[in-house]
Short mmCIF file of C-alpha atoms in Angstrom, two decimals:
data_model
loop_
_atom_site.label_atom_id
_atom_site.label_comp_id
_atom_site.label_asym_id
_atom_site.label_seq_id
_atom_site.Cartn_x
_atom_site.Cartn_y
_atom_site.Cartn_z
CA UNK I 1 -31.10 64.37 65.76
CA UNK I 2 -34.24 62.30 66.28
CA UNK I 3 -34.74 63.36 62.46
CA UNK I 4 -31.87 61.81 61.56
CA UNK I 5 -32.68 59.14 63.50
CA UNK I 6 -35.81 58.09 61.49
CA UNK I 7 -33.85 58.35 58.38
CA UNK I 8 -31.36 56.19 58.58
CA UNK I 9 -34.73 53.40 60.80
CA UNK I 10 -36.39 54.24 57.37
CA UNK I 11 -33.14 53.77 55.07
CA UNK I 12 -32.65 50.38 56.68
CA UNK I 13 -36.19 49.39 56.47
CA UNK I 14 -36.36 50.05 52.69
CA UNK I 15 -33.20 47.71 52.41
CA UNK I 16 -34.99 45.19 54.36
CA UNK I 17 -37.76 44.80 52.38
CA UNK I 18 -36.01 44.85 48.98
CA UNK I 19 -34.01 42.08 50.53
CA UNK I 20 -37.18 40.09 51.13
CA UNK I 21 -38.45 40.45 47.71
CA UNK I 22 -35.13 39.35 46.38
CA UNK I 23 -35.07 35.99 48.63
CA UNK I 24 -38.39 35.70 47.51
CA UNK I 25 -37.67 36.08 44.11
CA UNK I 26 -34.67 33.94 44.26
CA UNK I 27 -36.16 31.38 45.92
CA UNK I 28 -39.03 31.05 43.72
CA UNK I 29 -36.61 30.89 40.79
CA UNK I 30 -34.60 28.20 42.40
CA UNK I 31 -37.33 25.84 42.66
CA UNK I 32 -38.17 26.23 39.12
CA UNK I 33 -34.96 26.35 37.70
CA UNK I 34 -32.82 23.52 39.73
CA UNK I 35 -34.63 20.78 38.57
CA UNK I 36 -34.90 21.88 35.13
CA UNK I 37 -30.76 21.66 35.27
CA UNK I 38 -30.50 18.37 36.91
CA UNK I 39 -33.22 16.97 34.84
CA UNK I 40 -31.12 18.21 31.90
CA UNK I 41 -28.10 16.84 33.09
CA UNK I 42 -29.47 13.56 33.85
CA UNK I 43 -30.68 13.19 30.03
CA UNK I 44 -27.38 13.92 28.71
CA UNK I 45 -26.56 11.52 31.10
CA UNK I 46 -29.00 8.36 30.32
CA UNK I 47 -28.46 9.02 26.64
CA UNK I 48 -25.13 8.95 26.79
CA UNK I 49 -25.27 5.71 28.62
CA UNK I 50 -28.01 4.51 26.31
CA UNK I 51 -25.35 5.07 22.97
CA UNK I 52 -22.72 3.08 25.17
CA UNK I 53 -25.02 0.48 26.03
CA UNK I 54 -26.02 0.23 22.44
CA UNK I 55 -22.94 0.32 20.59
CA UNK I 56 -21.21 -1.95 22.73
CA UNK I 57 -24.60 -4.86 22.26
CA UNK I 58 -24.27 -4.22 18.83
CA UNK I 59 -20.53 -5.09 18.98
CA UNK I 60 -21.14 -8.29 20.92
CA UNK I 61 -23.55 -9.31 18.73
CA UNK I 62 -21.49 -8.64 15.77
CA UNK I 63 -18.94 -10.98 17.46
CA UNK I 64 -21.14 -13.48 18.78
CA UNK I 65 -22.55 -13.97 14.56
CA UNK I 66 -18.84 -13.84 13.64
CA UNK I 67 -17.81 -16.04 15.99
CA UNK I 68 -20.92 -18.63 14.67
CA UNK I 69 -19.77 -17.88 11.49
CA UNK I 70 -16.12 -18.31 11.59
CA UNK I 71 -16.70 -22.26 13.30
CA UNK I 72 -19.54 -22.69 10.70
CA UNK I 73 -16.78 -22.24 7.76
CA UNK I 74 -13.92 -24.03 9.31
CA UNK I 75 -15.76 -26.65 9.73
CA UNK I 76 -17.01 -26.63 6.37
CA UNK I 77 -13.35 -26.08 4.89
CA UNK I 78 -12.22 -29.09 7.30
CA UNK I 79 -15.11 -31.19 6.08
CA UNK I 80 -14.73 -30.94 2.24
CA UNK I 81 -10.56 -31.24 3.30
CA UNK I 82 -11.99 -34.91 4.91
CA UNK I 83 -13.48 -36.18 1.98
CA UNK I 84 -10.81 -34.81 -0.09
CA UNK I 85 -8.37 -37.00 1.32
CA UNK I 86 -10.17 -39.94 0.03
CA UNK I 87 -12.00 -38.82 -2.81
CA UNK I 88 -9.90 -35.90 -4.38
CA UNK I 89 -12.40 -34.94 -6.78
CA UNK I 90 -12.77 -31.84 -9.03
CA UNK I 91 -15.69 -31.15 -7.25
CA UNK I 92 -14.29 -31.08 -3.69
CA UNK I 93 -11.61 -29.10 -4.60
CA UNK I 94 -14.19 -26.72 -5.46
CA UNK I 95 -15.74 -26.48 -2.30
CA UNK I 96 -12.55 -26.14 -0.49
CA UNK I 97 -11.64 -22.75 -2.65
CA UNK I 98 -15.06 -21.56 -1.99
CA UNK I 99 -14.56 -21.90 1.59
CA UNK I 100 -10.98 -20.18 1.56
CA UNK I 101 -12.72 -17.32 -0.38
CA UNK I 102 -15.50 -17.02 2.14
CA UNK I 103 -13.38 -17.65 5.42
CA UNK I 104 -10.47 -15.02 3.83
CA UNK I 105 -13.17 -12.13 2.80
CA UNK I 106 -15.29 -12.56 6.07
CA UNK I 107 -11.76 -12.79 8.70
CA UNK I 108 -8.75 -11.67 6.53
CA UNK I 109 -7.88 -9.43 9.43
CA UNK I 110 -7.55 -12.27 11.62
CA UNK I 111 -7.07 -15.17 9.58
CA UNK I 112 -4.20 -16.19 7.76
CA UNK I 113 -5.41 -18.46 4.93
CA UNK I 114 -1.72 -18.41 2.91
CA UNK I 115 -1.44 -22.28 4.11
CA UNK I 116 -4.56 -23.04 3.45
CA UNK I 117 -4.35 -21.78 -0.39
CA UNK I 118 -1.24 -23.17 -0.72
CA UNK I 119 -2.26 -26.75 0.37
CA UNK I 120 -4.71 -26.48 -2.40
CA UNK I 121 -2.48 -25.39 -5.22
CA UNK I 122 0.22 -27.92 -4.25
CA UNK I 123 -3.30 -30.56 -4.66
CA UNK I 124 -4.10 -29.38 -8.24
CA UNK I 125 -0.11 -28.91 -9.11
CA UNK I 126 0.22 -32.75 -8.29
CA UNK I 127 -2.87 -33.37 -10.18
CA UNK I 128 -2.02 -31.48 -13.30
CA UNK I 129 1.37 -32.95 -13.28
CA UNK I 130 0.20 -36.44 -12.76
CA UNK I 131 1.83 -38.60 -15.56
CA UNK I 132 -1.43 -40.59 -15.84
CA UNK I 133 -3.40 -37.64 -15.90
CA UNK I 134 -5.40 -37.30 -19.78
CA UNK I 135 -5.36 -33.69 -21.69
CA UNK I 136 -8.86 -33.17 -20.09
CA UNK I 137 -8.00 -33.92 -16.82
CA UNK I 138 -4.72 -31.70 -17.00
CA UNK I 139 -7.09 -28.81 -18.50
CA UNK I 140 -9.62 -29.21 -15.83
CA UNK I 141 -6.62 -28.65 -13.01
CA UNK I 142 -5.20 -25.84 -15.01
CA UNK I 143 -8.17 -24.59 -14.59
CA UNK I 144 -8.79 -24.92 -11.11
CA UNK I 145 -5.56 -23.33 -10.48
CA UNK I 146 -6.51 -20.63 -11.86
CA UNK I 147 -9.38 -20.21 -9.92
CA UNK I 148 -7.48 -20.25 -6.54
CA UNK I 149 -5.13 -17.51 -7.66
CA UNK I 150 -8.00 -15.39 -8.95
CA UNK I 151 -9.52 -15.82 -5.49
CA UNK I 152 -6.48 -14.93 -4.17
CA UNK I 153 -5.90 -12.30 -5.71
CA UNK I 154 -8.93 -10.50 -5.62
CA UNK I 155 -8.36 -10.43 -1.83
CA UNK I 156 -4.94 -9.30 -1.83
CA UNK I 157 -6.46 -6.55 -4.53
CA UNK I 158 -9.04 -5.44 -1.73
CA UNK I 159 -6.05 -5.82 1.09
CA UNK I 160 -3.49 -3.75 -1.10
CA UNK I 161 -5.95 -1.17 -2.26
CA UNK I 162 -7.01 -0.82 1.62
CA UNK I 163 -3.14 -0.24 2.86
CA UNK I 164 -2.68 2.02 -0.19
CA UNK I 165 -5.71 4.74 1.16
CA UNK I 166 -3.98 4.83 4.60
CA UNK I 167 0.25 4.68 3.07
CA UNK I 168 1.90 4.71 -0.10
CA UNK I 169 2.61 1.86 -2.29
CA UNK I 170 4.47 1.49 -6.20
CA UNK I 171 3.66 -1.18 -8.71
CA UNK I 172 6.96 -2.17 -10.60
CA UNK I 173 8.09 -4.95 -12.93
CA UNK I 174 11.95 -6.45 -11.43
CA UNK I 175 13.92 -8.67 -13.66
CA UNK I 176 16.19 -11.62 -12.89
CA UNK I 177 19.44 -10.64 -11.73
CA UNK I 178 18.61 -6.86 -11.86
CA UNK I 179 18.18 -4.86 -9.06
CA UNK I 180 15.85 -2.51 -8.49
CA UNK I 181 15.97 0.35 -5.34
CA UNK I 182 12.29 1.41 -3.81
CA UNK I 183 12.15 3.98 -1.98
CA UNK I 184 9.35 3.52 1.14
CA UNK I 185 8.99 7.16 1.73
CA UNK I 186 5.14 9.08 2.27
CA UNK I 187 4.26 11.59 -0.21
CA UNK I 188 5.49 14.92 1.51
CA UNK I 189 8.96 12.98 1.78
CA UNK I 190 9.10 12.49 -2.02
CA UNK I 191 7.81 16.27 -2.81
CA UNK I 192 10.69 17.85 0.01
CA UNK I 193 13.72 15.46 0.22
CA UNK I 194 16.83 16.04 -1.92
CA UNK I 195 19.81 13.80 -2.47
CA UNK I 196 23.52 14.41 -1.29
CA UNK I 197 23.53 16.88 -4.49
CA UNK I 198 20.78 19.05 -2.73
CA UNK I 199 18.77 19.65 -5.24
CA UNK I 200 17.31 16.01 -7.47
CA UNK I 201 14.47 15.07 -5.90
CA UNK I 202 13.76 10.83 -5.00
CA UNK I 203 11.75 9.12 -7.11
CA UNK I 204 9.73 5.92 -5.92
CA UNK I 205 12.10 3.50 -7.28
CA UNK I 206 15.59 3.11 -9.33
CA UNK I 207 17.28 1.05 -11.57
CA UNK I 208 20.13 -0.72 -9.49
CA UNK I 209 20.96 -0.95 -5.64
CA UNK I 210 19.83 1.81 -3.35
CA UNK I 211 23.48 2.92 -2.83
CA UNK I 212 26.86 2.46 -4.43
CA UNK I 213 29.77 0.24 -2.73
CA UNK I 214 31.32 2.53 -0.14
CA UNK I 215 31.65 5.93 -1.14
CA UNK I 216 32.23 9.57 0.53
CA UNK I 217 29.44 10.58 2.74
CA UNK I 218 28.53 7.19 3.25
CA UNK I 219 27.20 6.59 7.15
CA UNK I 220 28.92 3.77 8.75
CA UNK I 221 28.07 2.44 12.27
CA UNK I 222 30.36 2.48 15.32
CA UNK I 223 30.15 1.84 18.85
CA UNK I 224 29.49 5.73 19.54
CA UNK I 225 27.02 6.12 16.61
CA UNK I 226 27.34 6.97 13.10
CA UNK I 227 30.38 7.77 11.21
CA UNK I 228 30.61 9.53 8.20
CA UNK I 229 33.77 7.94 6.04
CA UNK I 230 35.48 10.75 4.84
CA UNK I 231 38.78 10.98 2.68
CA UNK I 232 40.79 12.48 5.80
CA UNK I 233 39.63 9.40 7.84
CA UNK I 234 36.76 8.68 10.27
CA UNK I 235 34.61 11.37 11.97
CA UNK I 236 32.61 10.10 14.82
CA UNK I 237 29.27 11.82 14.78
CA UNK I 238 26.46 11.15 17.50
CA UNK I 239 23.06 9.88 16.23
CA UNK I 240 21.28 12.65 16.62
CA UNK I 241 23.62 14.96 14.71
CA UNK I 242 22.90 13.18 11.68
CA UNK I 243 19.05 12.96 11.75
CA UNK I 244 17.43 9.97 11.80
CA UNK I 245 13.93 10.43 10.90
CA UNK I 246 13.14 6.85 9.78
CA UNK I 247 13.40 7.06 6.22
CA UNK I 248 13.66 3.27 4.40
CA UNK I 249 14.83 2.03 1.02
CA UNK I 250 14.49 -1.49 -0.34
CA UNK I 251 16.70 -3.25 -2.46
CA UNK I 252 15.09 -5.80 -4.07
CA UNK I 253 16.44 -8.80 -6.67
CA UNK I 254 14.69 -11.56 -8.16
CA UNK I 255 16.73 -14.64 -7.96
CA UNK I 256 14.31 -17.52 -8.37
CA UNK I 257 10.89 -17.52 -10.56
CA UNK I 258 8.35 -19.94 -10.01
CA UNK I 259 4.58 -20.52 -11.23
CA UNK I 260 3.03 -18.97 -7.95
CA UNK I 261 5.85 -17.82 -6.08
CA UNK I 262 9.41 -15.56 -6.38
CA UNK I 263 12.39 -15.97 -4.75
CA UNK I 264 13.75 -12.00 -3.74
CA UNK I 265 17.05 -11.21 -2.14
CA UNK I 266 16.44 -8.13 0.14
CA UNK I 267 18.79 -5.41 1.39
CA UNK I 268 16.36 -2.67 4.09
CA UNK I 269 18.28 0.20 4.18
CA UNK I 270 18.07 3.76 6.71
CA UNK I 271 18.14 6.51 4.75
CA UNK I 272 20.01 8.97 6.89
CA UNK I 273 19.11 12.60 6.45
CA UNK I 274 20.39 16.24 7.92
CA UNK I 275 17.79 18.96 6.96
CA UNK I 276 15.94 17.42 3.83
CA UNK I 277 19.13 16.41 2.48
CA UNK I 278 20.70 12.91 1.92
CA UNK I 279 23.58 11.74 3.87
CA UNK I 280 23.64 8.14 3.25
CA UNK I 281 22.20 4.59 3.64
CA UNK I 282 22.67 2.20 6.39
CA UNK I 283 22.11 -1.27 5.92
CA UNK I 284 20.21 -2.75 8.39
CA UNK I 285 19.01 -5.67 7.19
CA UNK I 286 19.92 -8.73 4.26
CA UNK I 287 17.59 -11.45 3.44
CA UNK I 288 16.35 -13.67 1.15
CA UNK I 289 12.40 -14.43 1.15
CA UNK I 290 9.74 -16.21 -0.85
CA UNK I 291 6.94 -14.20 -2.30
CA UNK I 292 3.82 -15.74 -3.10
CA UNK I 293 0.50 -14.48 -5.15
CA UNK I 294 -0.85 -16.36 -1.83
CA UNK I 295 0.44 -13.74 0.20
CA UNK I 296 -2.07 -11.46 2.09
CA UNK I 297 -0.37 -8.24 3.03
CA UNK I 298 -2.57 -7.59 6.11
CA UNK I 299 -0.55 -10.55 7.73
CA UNK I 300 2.71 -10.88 5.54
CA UNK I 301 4.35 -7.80 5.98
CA UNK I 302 7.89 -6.57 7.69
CA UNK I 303 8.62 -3.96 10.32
CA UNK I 304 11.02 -1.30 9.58
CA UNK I 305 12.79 0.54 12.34
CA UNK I 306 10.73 3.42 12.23
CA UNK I 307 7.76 1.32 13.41
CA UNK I 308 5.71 1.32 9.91
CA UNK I 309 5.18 -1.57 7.94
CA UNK I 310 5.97 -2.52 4.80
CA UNK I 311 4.58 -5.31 2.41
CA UNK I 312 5.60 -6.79 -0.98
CA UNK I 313 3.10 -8.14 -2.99
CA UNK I 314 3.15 -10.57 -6.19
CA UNK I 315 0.55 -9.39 -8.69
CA UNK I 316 2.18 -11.32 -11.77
CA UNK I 317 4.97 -13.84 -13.26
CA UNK I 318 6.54 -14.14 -16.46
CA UNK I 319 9.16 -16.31 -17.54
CA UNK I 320 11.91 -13.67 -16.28
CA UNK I 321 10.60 -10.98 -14.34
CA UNK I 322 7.84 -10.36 -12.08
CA UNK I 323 5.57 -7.72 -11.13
CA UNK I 324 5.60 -6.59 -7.47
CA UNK I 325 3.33 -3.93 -5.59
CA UNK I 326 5.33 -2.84 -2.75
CA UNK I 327 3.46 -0.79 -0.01
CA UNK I 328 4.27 1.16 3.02
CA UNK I 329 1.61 1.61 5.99
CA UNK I 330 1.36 2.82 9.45
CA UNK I 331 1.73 0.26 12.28
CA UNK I 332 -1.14 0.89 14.43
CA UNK I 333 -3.50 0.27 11.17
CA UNK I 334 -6.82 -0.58 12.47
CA UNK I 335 -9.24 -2.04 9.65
CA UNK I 336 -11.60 -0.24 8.57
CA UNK I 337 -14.28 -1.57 9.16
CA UNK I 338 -13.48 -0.86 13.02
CA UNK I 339 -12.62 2.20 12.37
CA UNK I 340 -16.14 3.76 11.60
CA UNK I 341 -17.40 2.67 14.83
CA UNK I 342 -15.01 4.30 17.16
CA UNK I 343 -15.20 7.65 15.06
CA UNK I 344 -18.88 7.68 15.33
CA UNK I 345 -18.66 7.30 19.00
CA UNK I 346 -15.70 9.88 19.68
CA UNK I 347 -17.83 12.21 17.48
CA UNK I 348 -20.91 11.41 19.41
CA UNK I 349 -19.04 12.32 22.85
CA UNK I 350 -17.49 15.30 21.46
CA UNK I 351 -20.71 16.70 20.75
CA UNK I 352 -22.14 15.90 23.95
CA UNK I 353 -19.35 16.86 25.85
CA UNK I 354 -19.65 20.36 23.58
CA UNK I 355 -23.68 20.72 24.65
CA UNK I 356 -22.79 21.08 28.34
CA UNK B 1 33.74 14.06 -62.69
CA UNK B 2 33.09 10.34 -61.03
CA UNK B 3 34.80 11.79 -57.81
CA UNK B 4 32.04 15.13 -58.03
CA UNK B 5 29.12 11.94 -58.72
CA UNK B 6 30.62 9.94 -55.55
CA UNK B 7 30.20 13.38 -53.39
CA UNK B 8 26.65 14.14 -54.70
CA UNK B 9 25.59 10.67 -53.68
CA UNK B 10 26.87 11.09 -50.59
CA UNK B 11 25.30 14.24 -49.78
CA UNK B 12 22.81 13.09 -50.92
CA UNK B 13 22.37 10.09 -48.55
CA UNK B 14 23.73 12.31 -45.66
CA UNK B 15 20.83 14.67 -45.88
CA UNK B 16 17.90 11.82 -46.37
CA UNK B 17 19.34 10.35 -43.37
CA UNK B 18 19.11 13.49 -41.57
CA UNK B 19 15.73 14.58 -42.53
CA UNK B 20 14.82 10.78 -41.14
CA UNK B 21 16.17 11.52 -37.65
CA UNK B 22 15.02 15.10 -37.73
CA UNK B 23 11.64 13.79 -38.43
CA UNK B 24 11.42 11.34 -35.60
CA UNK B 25 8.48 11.92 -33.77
CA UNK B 26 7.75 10.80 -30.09
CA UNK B 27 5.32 7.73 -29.15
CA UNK B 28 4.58 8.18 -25.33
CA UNK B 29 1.95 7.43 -22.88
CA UNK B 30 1.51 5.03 -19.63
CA UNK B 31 1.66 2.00 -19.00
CA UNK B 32 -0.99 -0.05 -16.82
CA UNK B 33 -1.30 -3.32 -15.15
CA UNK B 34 -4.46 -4.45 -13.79
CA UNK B 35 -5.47 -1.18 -14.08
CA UNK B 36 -2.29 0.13 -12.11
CA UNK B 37 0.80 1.93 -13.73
CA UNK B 38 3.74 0.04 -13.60
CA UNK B 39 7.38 1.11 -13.01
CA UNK B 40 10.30 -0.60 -14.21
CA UNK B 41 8.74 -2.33 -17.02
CA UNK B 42 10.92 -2.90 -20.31
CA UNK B 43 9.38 -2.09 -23.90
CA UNK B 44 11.01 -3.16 -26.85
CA UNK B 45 10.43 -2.15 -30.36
CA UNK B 46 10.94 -5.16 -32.90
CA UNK B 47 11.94 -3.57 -35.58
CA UNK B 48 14.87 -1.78 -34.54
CA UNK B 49 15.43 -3.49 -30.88
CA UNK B 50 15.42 -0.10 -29.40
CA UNK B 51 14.29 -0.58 -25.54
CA UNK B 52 13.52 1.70 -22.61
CA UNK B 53 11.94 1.21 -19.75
CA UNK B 54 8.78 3.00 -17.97
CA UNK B 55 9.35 5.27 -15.14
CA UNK B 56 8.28 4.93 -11.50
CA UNK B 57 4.98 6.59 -12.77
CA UNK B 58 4.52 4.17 -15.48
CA UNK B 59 4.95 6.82 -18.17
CA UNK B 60 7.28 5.90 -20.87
CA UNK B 61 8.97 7.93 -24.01
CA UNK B 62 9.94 6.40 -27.78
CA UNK B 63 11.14 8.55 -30.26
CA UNK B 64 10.75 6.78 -33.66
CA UNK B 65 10.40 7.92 -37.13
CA UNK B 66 6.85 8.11 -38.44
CA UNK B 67 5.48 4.25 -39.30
CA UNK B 68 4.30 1.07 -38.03
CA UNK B 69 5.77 -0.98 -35.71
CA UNK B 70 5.65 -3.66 -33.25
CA UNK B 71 6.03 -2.77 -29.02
CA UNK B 72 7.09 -6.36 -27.21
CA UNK B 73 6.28 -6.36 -23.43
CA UNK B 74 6.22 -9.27 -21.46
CA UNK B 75 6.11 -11.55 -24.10
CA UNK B 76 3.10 -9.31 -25.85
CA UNK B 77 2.96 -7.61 -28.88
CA UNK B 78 1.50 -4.41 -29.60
CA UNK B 79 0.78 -3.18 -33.14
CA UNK B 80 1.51 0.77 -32.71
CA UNK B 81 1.42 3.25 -35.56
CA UNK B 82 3.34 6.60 -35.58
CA UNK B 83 2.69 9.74 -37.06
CA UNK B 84 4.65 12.80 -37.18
CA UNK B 85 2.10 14.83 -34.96
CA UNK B 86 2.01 14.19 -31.34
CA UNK B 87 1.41 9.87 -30.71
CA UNK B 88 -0.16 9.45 -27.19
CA UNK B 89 -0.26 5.47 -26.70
CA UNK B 90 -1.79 4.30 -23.09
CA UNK B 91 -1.43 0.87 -23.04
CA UNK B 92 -3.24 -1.79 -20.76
CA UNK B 93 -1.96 -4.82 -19.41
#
């Protein structure tokens, strides 16, 4: 008994001291280890802040030079425009068209400069078309006409080609009194969608409207929904039988041609789909608008009820037809040149956030 | 006999006609503006007033007998030549 006794003192005693050496151990390790965590913690920590505190003074001071620069060339613009209205010399209507170009390539997502260009043209028309006006002097105008709608132009080349990376966009040629159907639909939509046959596939535009004067299978609106016209009468369908999923069409036809701008009559139609299939066109939307080679699609552009944008742009004019770029982009479009910034930073988080 | 002479020249002009159709060859290619195809756009041959149109990639499709002959767009004209062997014609705007 008193053998059994010891064994179980000496059992316990062993125990004890292996426990000791452990909270030794353990202890030890602590203090060594603890602050080599928090100090690594707190450096993810300060350089994280330091990236924040960097980026964003480098975005104030990109706004604050902007900012200088924006008042420094409307001020200029508004100064040559002062002596213009006395002087109205070749040379200050220079000056003015290199200021457009300047303010328009430095703050064309925040400036609209289609007044400003116009005001100028309208100058130089009434020049050029001055009765008193010599062959020179008509030449010279001609001339500097020209050189506003180059400028212009090239900016709504840089705007289009931007919108075109980030949507889809077709270059046609539309003729006076001929109508011509444009389809606004993204790439996958052109490869997968069928019409009411099931089987042709859409192409970007047509020859004639987007749909033919009331036919079967044509959608028509009602106080319930939409209503497929049938030859045994009306069928009310809800929306969401017939799928919506924002599809648009454009009918567009040129009715008046000008030097720098075309008049269009418009017709925005839903495409209404089940499956990938057509089921017809609503129209949602008549109108007749002016296009000018003055227009910058970053700021002249429509909404269509699917929330996307769309734009039409004038790239040329002949004596009976003109040729349009029309171009389809997402709403929430942020410039570029944002853009970079924020995806640096969201990767730079990500990684950081993947290090801990 | 002059009714045998008026069927010979007929058959005669019935099958050089035909060999000139069957012989038309195709003038095709794409059409650019500013450096962009463009859709929609009407091409007209002078010489015969045949006209089509390019398609929504800007690609369009003539078939003409082998020659020369003038393409009118816009107002422009275009000196094209055709042979009977394939006639790829890109033209620029």
């Amino acid at each position: 008994m008193a053998e059994d006794e010891g064994k179980r003192i000496d059992k316990w005693q062993k125990w004890e001291s292996f426990a000791k050496i452990l909270a030794g151990f353990s202890a030890a390790a602590s203090a060594i280890l603890i602050p080599i965590l928090i100090n690594t913690y707190t450096e993810e920590n300060r350089k994280a802040e330091m990236y924040v505190k960097t980026m964003t003074e480098r975005e104030k001071s990109d706004t604050d030079i902007r900012q200088a620069m924006f008042h420094g060339l409307l001020n200029g613009y508004l100064g040559a425009l002062k002596d213009d209205l006395t002087k109205e010399e070749e040379e200050s209507f220079r000056r003015r068209i290199m200021f457009l170009e300047l303010l328009t390539l430095n703050f064309q997502e925040y400036f609209n400069a289609k007044p400003l260009f116009e005001e100028v043209y309208a100058g130089l028309e009434r020049k050029r078309t001055d009765p008193k006006a010599s062959e020179d002097d008509t030449k010279k105008w001609e001339n500097l006409e020209k050189e506003i709608i180059r400028v212009s132009r090239n900016i709504v080349s840089r705007q289009a080609t931007m919108l075109n990376s980030i949507g889809t966009g077709v270059v046609f040629s539309v003729e006076r009194d001929h109508p011509i159907c444009v389809r606004l639909y993204n790439r996958e939509d052109f490869a997968n969608l069928r019409k009411k046959d099931g089987v042709t596939r859409f192409k970007s535009y047509q020859s004639g409207n987007c749909i033919d004067p009331l036919s079967v299978g044509q959608m028509e609106e009602t106080k319930n929904g939409f209503a497929k016209t049938e030859n045994l009468g009306l069928k009310v369908k809800t929306k969401n039988e017939a799928e919506d999923n924002g599809r648009q069409s454009v009918d567009i036809m040129l009715v008046k041609i000008e030097k720098s701008r075309v008049t269009v009559q418009l017709g925005i139609y839903d495409d209404m789909f089940e499956g990938k299939v057509l089921q017809g066109s609503m129209l949602k939307r008549s109108l007749e608008i002016e296009i000018s080679v003055f227009d910058l699609p970053y700021m002249d552009n429509t909404k269509l009820s699917d929330g996307s944008r769309f734009s039409l742009v004038l790239r040329q004019v002949d004596d009976d037809s003109a040729e349009i770029e029309a171009i389809r982009f997402k709403n929430d479009f942020l410039s570029l040149r944002d853009r970079p910034v924020f995806e640096e930073m969201l990767q730079k988080l990500e990684i950081g956030g993947k290090r801990k | 006999m002059q009714r045998r002479i008026i069927l010979a020249t007929f058959l005669l002009m019935t099958f050089v006609f035909l060999v000139r159709v069957a012989t038309a060859a195709e003038l095709s290619g794409i059409v650019y503006s500013q450096g962009t195809p463009i859709a929609n756009l009407s091409i007209t041959v002078r010489e015969n007033q045949m006209t089509t149109k390019t398609g929504p990639r800007g690609e369009y499709s003539i078939q003409l007998p082998p020659g020369n002959y003038t393409l009118i767009i816009r107002g422009r004209e275009i000196a094209v030549t055709i042979s009977l062997t394939g006639n790829r014609f890109d033209i620029r705007l």
